[in-house]
mmCIF file of C-alpha atoms in Angstrom:
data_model
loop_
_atom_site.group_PDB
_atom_site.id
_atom_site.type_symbol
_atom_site.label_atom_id
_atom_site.label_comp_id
_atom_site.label_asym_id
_atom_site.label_seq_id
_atom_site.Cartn_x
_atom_site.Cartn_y
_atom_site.Cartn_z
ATOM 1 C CA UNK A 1 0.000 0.000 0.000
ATOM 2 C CA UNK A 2 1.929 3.633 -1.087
ATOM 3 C CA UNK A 3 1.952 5.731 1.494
ATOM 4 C CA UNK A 4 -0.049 8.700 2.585
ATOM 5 C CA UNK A 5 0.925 12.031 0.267
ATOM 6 C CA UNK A 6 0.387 15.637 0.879
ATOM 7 C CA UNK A 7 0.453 18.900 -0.410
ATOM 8 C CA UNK A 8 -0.703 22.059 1.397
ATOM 9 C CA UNK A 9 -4.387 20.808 2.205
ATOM 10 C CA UNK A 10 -4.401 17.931 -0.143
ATOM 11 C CA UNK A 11 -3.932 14.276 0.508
ATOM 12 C CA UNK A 12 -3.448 11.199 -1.914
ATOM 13 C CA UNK A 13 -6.281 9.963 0.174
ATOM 14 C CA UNK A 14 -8.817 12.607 -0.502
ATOM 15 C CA UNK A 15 -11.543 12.141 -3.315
ATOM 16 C CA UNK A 16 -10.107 15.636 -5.203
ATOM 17 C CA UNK A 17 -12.678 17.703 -7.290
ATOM 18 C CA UNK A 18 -10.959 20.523 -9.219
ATOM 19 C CA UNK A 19 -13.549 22.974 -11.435
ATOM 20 C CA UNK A 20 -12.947 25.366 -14.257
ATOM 21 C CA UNK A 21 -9.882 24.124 -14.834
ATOM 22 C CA UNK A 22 -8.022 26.605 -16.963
ATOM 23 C CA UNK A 23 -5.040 24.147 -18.803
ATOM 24 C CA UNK A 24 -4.523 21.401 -15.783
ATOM 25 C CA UNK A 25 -1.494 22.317 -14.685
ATOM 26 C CA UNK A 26 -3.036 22.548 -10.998
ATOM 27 C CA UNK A 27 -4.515 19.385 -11.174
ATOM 28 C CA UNK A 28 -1.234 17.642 -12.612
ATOM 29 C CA UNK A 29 0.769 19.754 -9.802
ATOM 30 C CA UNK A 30 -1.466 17.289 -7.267
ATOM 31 C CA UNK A 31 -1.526 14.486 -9.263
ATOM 32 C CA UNK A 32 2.381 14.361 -9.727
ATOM 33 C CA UNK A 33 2.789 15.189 -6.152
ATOM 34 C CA UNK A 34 0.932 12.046 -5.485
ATOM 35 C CA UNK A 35 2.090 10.156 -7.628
ATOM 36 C CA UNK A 36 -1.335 9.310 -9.014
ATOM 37 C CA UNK A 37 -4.048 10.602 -9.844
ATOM 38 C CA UNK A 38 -6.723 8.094 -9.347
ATOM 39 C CA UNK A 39 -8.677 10.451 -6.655
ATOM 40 C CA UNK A 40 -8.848 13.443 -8.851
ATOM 41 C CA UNK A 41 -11.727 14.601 -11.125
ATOM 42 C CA UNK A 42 -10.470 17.766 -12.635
ATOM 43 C CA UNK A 43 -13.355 19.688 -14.523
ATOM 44 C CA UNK A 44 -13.484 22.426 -17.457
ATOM 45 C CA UNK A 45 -16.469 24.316 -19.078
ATOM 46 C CA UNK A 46 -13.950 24.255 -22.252
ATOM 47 C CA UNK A 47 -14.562 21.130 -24.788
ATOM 48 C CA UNK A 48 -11.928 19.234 -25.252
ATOM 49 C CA UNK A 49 -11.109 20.719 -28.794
ATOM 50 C CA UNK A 50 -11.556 24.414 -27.090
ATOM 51 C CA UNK A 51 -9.061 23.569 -24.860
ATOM 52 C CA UNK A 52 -6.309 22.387 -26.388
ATOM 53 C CA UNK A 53 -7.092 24.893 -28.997
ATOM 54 C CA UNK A 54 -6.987 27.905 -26.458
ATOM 55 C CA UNK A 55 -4.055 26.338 -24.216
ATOM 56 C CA UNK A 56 -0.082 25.384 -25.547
ATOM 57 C CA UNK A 57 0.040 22.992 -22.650
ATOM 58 C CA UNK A 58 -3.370 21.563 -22.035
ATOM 59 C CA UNK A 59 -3.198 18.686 -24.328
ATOM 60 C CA UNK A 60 -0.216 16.976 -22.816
ATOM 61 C CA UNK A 61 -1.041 18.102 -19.353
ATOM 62 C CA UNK A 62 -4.465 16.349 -19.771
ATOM 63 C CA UNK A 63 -2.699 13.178 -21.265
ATOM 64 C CA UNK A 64 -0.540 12.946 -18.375
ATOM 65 C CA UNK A 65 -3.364 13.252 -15.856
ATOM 66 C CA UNK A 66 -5.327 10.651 -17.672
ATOM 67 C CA UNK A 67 -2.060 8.166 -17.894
ATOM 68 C CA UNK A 68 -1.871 9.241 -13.887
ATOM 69 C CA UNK A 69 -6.015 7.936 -13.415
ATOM 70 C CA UNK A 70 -7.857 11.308 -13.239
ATOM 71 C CA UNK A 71 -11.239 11.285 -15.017
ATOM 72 C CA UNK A 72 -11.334 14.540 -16.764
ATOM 73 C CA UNK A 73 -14.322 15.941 -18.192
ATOM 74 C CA UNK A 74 -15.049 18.540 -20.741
ATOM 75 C CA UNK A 75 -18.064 21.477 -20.456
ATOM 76 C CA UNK A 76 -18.879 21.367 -16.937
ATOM 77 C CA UNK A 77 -20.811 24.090 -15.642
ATOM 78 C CA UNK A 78 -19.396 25.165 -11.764
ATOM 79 C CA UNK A 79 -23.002 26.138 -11.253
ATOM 80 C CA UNK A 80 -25.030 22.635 -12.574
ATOM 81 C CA UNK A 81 -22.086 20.638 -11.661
ATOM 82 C CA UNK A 82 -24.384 18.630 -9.137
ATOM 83 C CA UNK A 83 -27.172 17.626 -11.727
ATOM 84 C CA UNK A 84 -24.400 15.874 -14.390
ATOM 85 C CA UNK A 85 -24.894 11.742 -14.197
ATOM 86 C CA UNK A 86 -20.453 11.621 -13.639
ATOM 87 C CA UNK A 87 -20.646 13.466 -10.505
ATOM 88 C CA UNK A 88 -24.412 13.254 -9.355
ATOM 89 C CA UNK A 89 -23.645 10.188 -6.920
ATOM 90 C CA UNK A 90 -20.077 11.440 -6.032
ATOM 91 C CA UNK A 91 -19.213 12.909 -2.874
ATOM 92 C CA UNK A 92 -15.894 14.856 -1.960
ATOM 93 C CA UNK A 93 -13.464 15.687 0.309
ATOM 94 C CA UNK A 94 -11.940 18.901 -1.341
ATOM 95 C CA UNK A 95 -13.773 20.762 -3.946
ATOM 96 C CA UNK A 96 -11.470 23.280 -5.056
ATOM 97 C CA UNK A 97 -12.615 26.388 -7.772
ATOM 98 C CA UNK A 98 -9.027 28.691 -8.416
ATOM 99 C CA UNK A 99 -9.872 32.189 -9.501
ATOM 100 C CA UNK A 100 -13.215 31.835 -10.676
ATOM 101 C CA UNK A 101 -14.468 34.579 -12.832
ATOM 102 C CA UNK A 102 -17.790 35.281 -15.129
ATOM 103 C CA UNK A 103 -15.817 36.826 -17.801
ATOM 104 C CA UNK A 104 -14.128 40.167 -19.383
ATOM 105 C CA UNK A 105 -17.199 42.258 -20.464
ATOM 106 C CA UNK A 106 -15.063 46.062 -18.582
ATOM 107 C CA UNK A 107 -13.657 47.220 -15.757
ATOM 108 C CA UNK A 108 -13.677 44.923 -13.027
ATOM 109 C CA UNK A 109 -15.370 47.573 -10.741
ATOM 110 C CA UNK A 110 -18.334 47.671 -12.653
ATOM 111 C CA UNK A 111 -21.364 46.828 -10.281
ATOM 112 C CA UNK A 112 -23.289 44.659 -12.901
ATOM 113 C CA UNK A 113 -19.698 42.507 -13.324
ATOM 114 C CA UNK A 114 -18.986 41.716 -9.422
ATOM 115 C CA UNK A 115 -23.104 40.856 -9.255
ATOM 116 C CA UNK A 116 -22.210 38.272 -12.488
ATOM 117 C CA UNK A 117 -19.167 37.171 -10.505
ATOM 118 C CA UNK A 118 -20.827 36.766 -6.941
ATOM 119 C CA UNK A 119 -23.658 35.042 -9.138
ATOM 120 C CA UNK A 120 -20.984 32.430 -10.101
ATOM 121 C CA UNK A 121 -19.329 31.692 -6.893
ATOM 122 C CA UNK A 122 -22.657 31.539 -5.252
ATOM 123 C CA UNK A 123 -23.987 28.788 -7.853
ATOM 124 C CA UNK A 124 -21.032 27.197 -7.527
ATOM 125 C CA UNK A 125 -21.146 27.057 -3.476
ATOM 126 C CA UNK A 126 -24.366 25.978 -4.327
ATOM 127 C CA UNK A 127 -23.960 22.962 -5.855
ATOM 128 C CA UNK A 128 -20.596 22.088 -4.527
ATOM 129 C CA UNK A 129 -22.365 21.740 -0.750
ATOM 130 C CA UNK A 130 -24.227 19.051 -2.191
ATOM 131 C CA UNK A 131 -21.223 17.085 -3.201
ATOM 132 C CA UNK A 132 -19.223 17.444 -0.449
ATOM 133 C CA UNK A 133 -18.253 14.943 2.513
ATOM 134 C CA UNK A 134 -19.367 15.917 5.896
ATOM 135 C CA UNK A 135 -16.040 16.541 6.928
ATOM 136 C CA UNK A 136 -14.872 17.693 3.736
ATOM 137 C CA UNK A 137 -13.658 21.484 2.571
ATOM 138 C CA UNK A 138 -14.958 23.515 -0.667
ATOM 139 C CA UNK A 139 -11.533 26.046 -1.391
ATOM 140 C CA UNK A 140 -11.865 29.328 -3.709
ATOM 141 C CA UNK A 141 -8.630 30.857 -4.261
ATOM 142 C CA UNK A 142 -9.302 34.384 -4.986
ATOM 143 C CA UNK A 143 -7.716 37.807 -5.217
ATOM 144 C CA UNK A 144 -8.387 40.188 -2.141
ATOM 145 C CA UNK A 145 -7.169 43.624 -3.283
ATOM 146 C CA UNK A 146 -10.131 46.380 -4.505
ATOM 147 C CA UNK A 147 -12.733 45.719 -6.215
ATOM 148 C CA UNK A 148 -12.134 41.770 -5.888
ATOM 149 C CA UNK A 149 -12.993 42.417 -1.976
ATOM 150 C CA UNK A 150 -16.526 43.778 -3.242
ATOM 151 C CA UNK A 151 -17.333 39.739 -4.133
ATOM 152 C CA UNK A 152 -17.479 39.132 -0.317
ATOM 153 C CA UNK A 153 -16.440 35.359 -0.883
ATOM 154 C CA UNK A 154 -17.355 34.406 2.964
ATOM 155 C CA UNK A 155 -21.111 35.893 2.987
ATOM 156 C CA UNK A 156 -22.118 33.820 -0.043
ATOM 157 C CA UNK A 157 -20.373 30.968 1.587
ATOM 158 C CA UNK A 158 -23.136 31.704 4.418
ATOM 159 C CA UNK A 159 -26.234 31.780 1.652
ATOM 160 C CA UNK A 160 -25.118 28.486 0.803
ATOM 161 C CA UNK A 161 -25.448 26.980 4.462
ATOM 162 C CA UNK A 162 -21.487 27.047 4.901
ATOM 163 C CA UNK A 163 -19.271 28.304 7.281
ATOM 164 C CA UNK A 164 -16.023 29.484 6.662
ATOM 165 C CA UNK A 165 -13.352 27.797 8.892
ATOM 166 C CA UNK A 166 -10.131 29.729 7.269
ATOM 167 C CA UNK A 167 -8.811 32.415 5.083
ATOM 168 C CA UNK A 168 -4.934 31.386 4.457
ATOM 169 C CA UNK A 169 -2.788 33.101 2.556
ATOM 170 C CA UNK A 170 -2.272 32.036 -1.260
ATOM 171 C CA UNK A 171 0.811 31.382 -2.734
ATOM 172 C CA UNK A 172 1.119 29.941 -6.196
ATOM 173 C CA UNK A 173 5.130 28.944 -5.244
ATOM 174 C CA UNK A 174 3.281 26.247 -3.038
ATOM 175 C CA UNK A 175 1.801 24.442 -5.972
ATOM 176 C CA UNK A 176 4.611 23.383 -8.287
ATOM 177 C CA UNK A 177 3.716 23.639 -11.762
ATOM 178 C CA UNK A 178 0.623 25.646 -11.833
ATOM 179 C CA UNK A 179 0.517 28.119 -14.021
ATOM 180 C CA UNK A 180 -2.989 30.681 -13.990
ATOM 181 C CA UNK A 181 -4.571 31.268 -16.794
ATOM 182 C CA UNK A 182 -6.559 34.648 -17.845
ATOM 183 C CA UNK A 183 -8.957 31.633 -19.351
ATOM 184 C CA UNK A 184 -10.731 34.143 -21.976
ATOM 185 C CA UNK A 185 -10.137 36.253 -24.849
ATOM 186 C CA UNK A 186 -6.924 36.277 -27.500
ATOM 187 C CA UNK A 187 -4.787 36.293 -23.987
ATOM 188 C CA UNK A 188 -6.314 33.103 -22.518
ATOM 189 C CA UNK A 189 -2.878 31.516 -22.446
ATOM 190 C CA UNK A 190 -1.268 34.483 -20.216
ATOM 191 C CA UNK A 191 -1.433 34.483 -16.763
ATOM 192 C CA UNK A 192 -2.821 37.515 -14.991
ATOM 193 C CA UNK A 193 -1.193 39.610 -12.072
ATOM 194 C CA UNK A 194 -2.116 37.635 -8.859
ATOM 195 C CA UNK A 195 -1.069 40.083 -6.041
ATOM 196 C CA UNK A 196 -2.798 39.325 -2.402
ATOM 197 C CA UNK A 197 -4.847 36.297 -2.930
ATOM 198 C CA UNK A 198 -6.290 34.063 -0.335
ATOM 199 C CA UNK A 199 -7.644 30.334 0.196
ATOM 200 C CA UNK A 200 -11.388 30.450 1.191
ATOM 201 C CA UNK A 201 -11.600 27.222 3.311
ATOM 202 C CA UNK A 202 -15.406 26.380 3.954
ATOM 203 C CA UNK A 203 -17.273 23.033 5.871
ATOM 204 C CA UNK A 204 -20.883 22.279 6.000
ATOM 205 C CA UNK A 205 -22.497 24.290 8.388
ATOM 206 C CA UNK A 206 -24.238 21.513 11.253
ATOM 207 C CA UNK A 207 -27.431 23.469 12.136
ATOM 208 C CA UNK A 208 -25.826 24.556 16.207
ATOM 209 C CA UNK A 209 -23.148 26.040 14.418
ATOM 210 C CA UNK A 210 -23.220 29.931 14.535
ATOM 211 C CA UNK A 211 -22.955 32.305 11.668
ATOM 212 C CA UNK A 212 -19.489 33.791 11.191
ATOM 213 C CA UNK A 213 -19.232 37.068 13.374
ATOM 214 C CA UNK A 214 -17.436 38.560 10.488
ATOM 215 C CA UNK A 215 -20.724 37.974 8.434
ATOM 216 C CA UNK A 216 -23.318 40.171 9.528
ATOM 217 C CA UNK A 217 -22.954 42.912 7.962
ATOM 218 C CA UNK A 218 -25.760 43.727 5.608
ATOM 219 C CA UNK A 219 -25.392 43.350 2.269
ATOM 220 C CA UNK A 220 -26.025 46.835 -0.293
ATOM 221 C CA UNK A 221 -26.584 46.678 -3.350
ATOM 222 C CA UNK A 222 -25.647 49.512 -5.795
ATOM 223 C CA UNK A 223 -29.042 51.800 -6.686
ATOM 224 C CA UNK A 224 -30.103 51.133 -10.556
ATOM 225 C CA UNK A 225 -28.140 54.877 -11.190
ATOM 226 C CA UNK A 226 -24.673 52.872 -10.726
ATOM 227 C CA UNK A 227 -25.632 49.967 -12.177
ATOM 228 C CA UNK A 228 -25.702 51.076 -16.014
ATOM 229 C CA UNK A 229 -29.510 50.353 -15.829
ATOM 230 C CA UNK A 230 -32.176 51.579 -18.621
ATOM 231 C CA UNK A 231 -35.964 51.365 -18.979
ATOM 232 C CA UNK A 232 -35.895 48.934 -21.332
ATOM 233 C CA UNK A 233 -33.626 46.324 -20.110
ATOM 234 C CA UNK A 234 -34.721 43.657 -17.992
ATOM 235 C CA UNK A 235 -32.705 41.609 -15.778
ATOM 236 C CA UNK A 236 -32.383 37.819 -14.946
ATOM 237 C CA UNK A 237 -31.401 36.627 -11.616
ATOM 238 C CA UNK A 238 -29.492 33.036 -11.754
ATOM 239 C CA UNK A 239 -31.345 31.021 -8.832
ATOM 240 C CA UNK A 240 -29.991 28.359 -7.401
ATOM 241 C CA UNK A 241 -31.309 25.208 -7.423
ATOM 242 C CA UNK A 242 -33.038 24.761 -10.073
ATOM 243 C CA UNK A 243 -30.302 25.954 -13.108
ATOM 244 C CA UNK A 244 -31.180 29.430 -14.035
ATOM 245 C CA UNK A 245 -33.462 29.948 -16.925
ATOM 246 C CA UNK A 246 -32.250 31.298 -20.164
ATOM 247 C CA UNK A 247 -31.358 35.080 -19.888
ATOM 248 C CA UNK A 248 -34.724 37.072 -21.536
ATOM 249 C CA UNK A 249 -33.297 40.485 -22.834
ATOM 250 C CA UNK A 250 -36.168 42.863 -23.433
ATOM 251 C CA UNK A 251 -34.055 46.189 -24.966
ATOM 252 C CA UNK A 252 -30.563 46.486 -25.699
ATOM 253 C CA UNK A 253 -27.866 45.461 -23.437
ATOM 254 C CA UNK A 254 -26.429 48.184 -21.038
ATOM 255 C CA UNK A 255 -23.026 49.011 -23.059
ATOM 256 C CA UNK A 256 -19.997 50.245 -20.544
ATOM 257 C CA UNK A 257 -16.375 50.818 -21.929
ATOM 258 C CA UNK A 258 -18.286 50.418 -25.628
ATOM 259 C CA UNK A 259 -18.762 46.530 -24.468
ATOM 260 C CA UNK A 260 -22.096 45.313 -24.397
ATOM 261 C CA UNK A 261 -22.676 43.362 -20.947
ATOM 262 C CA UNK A 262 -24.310 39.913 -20.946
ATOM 263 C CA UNK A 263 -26.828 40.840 -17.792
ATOM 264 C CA UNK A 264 -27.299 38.793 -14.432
ATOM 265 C CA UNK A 265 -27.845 41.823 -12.007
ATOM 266 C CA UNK A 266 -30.903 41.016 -10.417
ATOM 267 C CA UNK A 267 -34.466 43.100 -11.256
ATOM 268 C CA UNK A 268 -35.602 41.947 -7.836
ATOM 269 C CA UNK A 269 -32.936 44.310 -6.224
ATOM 270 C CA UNK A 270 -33.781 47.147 -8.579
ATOM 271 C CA UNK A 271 -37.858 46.670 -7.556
ATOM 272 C CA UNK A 272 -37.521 46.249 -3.830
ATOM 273 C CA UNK A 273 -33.941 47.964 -2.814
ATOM 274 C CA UNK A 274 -35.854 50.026 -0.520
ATOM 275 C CA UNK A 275 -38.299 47.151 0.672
ATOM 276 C CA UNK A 276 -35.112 45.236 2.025
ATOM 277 C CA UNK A 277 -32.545 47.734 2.839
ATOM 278 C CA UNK A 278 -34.906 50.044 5.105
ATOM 279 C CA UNK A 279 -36.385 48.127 8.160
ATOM 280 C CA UNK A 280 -39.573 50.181 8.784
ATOM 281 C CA UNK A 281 -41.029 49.454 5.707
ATOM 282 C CA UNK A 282 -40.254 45.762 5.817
ATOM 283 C CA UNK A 283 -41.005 45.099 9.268
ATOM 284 C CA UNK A 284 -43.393 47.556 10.057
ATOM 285 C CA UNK A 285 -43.382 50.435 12.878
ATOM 286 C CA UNK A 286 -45.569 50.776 15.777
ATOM 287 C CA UNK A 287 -47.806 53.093 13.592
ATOM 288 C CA UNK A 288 -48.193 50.607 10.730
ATOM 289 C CA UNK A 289 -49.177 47.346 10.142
ATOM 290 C CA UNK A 290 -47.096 45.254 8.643
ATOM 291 C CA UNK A 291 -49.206 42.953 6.787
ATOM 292 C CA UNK A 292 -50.556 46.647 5.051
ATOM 293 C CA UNK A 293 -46.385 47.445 4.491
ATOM 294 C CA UNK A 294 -46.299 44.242 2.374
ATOM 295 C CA UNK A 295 -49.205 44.500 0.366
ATOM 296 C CA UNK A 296 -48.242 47.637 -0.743
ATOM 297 C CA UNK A 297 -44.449 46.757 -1.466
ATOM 298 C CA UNK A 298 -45.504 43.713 -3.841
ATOM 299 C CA UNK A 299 -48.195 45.634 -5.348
ATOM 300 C CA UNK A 300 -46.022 48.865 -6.300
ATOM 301 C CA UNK A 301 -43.144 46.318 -7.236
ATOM 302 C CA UNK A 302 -45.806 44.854 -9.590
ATOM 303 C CA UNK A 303 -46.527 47.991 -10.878
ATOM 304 C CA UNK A 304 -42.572 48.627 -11.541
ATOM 305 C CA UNK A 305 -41.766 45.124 -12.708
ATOM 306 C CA UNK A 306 -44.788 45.767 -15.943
ATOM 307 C CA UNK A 307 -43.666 49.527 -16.306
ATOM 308 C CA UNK A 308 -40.204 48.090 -17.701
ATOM 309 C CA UNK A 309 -42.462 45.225 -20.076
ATOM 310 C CA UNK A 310 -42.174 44.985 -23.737
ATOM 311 C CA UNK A 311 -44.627 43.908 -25.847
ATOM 312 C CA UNK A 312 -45.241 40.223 -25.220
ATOM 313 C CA UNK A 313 -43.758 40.141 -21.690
ATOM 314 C CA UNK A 314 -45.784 37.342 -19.359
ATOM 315 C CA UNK A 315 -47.025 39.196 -16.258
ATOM 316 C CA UNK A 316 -46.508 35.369 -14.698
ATOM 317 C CA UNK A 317 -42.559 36.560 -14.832
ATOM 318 C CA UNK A 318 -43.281 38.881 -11.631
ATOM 319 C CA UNK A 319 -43.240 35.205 -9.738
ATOM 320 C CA UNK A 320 -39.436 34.517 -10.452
ATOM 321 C CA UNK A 321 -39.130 38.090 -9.267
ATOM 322 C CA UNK A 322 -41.147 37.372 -5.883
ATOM 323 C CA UNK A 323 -39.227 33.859 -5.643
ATOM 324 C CA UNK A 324 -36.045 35.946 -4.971
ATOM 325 C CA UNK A 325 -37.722 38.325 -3.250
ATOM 326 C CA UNK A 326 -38.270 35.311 -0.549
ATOM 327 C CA UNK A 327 -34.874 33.998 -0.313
ATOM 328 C CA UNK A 328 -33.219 37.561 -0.146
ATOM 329 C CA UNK A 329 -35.775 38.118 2.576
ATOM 330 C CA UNK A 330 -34.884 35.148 4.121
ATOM 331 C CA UNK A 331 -31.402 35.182 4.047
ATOM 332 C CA UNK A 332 -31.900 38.979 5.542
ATOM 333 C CA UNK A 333 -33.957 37.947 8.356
ATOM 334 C CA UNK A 334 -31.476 35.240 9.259
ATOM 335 C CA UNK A 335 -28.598 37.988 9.296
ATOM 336 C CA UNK A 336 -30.783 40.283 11.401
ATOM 337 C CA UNK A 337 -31.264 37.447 13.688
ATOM 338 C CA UNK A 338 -27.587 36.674 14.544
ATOM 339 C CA UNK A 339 -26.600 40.489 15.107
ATOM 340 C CA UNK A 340 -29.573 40.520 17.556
ATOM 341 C CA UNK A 341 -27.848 37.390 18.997
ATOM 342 C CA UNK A 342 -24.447 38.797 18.613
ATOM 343 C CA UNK A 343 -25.343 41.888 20.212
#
């Protein structure tokens, strides 16, 4: 029997999931530090032509891992990852996403951009809880300078009923071999400045465990004004589960930088910002009753949600809206609840 193998926070003996791989090179750098690669499943949304195509290196790095005994698969969504027959049944004990990102569509401040990012990491949180070992670990390396701080990895860890036990220090020197990958564009090949970057380290959160005290701070959302927003575009929200529903683009797509944005900033935040940020009117103060405070919320958010309609726009749509609406609220009222607790 070989013996035991680590690296960093990796064992030979851990069942290894690796997503959006960008050329392999991080999954070989485990697999060669093992010595095999029998417990890894390393996973790209690239086909297999795509990727050898967009990547000098991925080709032999992916013949290696196979000749190693990783099971690589091609065009694996991070955010339907759980629903796929070759990973449905599997459970893990790392799931591991490095630098995940929705794509270059501007400046990486843009408001609608970190909502399409956060949207990404919080699908992919989503799914990866379900595949994860009860004492296993889902790690997101990511960048922690401004704006990438604005993605507030640890609060969506917390929407996805996981708490996170560590925030370590990155450092690519640790991981022989691996090379990042921009992953998009004519520069996919390059690798992109990493600066400060940390390892997100989160477990299943056991229903006594407490919410993170670092977590309760109430999330803001930008006001339609920032977010490049016009009367005739309409939003679509990914939820999580089920997949997300094909984006429906009534209008022309907000353009910023002269680059037309693919759109994932939620409508339900542009209806009822003031309904959930202001907690009179969702709650109700001892002059007004609150069941009166909700009616009127959903019915002037109605009224909002068919001002922005195009022709031919189902007034059945306003449901998704009210569907996030809940689980916003929810989420809220759960955050409310531990600072009232924490307090």
């Amino acid at each position: 029997m070989n013996p035991e193998r680590w690296i960093k926070y990796y064992s030979s003996s851990h069942n290894i999931l690796l997503v959006g791989e960008g050329d392999f090179s991080f999954s070989l750098c485990l697999g060669m530090s093992f010595g095999c690669a029998t417990n890894i499943v390393a996973t790209t949304l690239d086909s297999y032509d795509g990727l050898i195509n967009k990547y000098k290196y991925a080709k032999a790095n992916v013949a290696t891992l196979r000749v190693l005994g990783a099971s690589v698969l091609h065009g694996v969504d991070a955010t339907q990852m759980s629903t796929l027959p070759d990973l449905r049944c599997k459970k893990f004990h790392r799931i591991i996403y490095n630098f995940p990102h929705a794509g270059f569509y501007g400046k990486e401040d843009n408001p609608i951009l970190i909502m399409m990012h956060r949207n990404l990491v919080r699908g992919f949180l989503q799914n990866a809880s379900s595949m994860l070992c009860e004492d296993g670990e889902i790690h997101v390396n990511h960048k922690t300078k401004t704006p990438f701080d604005r993605w507030r990895i640890e609060d969506l860890g917390s929407e996805c009923s996981l708490v996170c036990i560590a925030q370590d220090d990155f450092r690519i020197q640790d991981y022989p071999g691996y090379n990042n990958k921009r992953g998009s564009s004519s520069r996919a090949d390059e690798p992109f400045p990493l600066g400060a970057c940390k390892t997100y380290r989160f477990r299943l959160q056991h229903p006594i465990a407490l919410i993170n005290p670092m977590m309760i701070e109430l999330e803001l959302v930008p006001p339609p004004s920032q977010m490049f927003v016009t009367p005739t575009t309409t939003f679509t929200y990914p939820m999580f589960p089920p997949p997300p529903p094909p984006v429906v683009q009534y209008g022309p797509l907000p353009v910023y930088d002269g680059v037309a944005l693919h759109s994932y900033a939620s409508e339900c935040y542009m209806i009822f910002e003031r309904y959930l940020n202001h907690v009179d009117e969702t709650f109700g103060d001892t002059s007004y009753d609150v069941g009166s405070s909700v009616k009127e919320a959903l019915s002037l958010g109605y009224e909002m949600y068919m001002s922005n309609a195009a022709p031919g726009r189902p007034s059945s749509g306003f449901i998704s809206i009210l569907e996030e609406l809940h689980r916003l609220s929810v989420f809220r009222s759960e955050r409310l609840r531990q600072m009232l607790f924490l307090s």
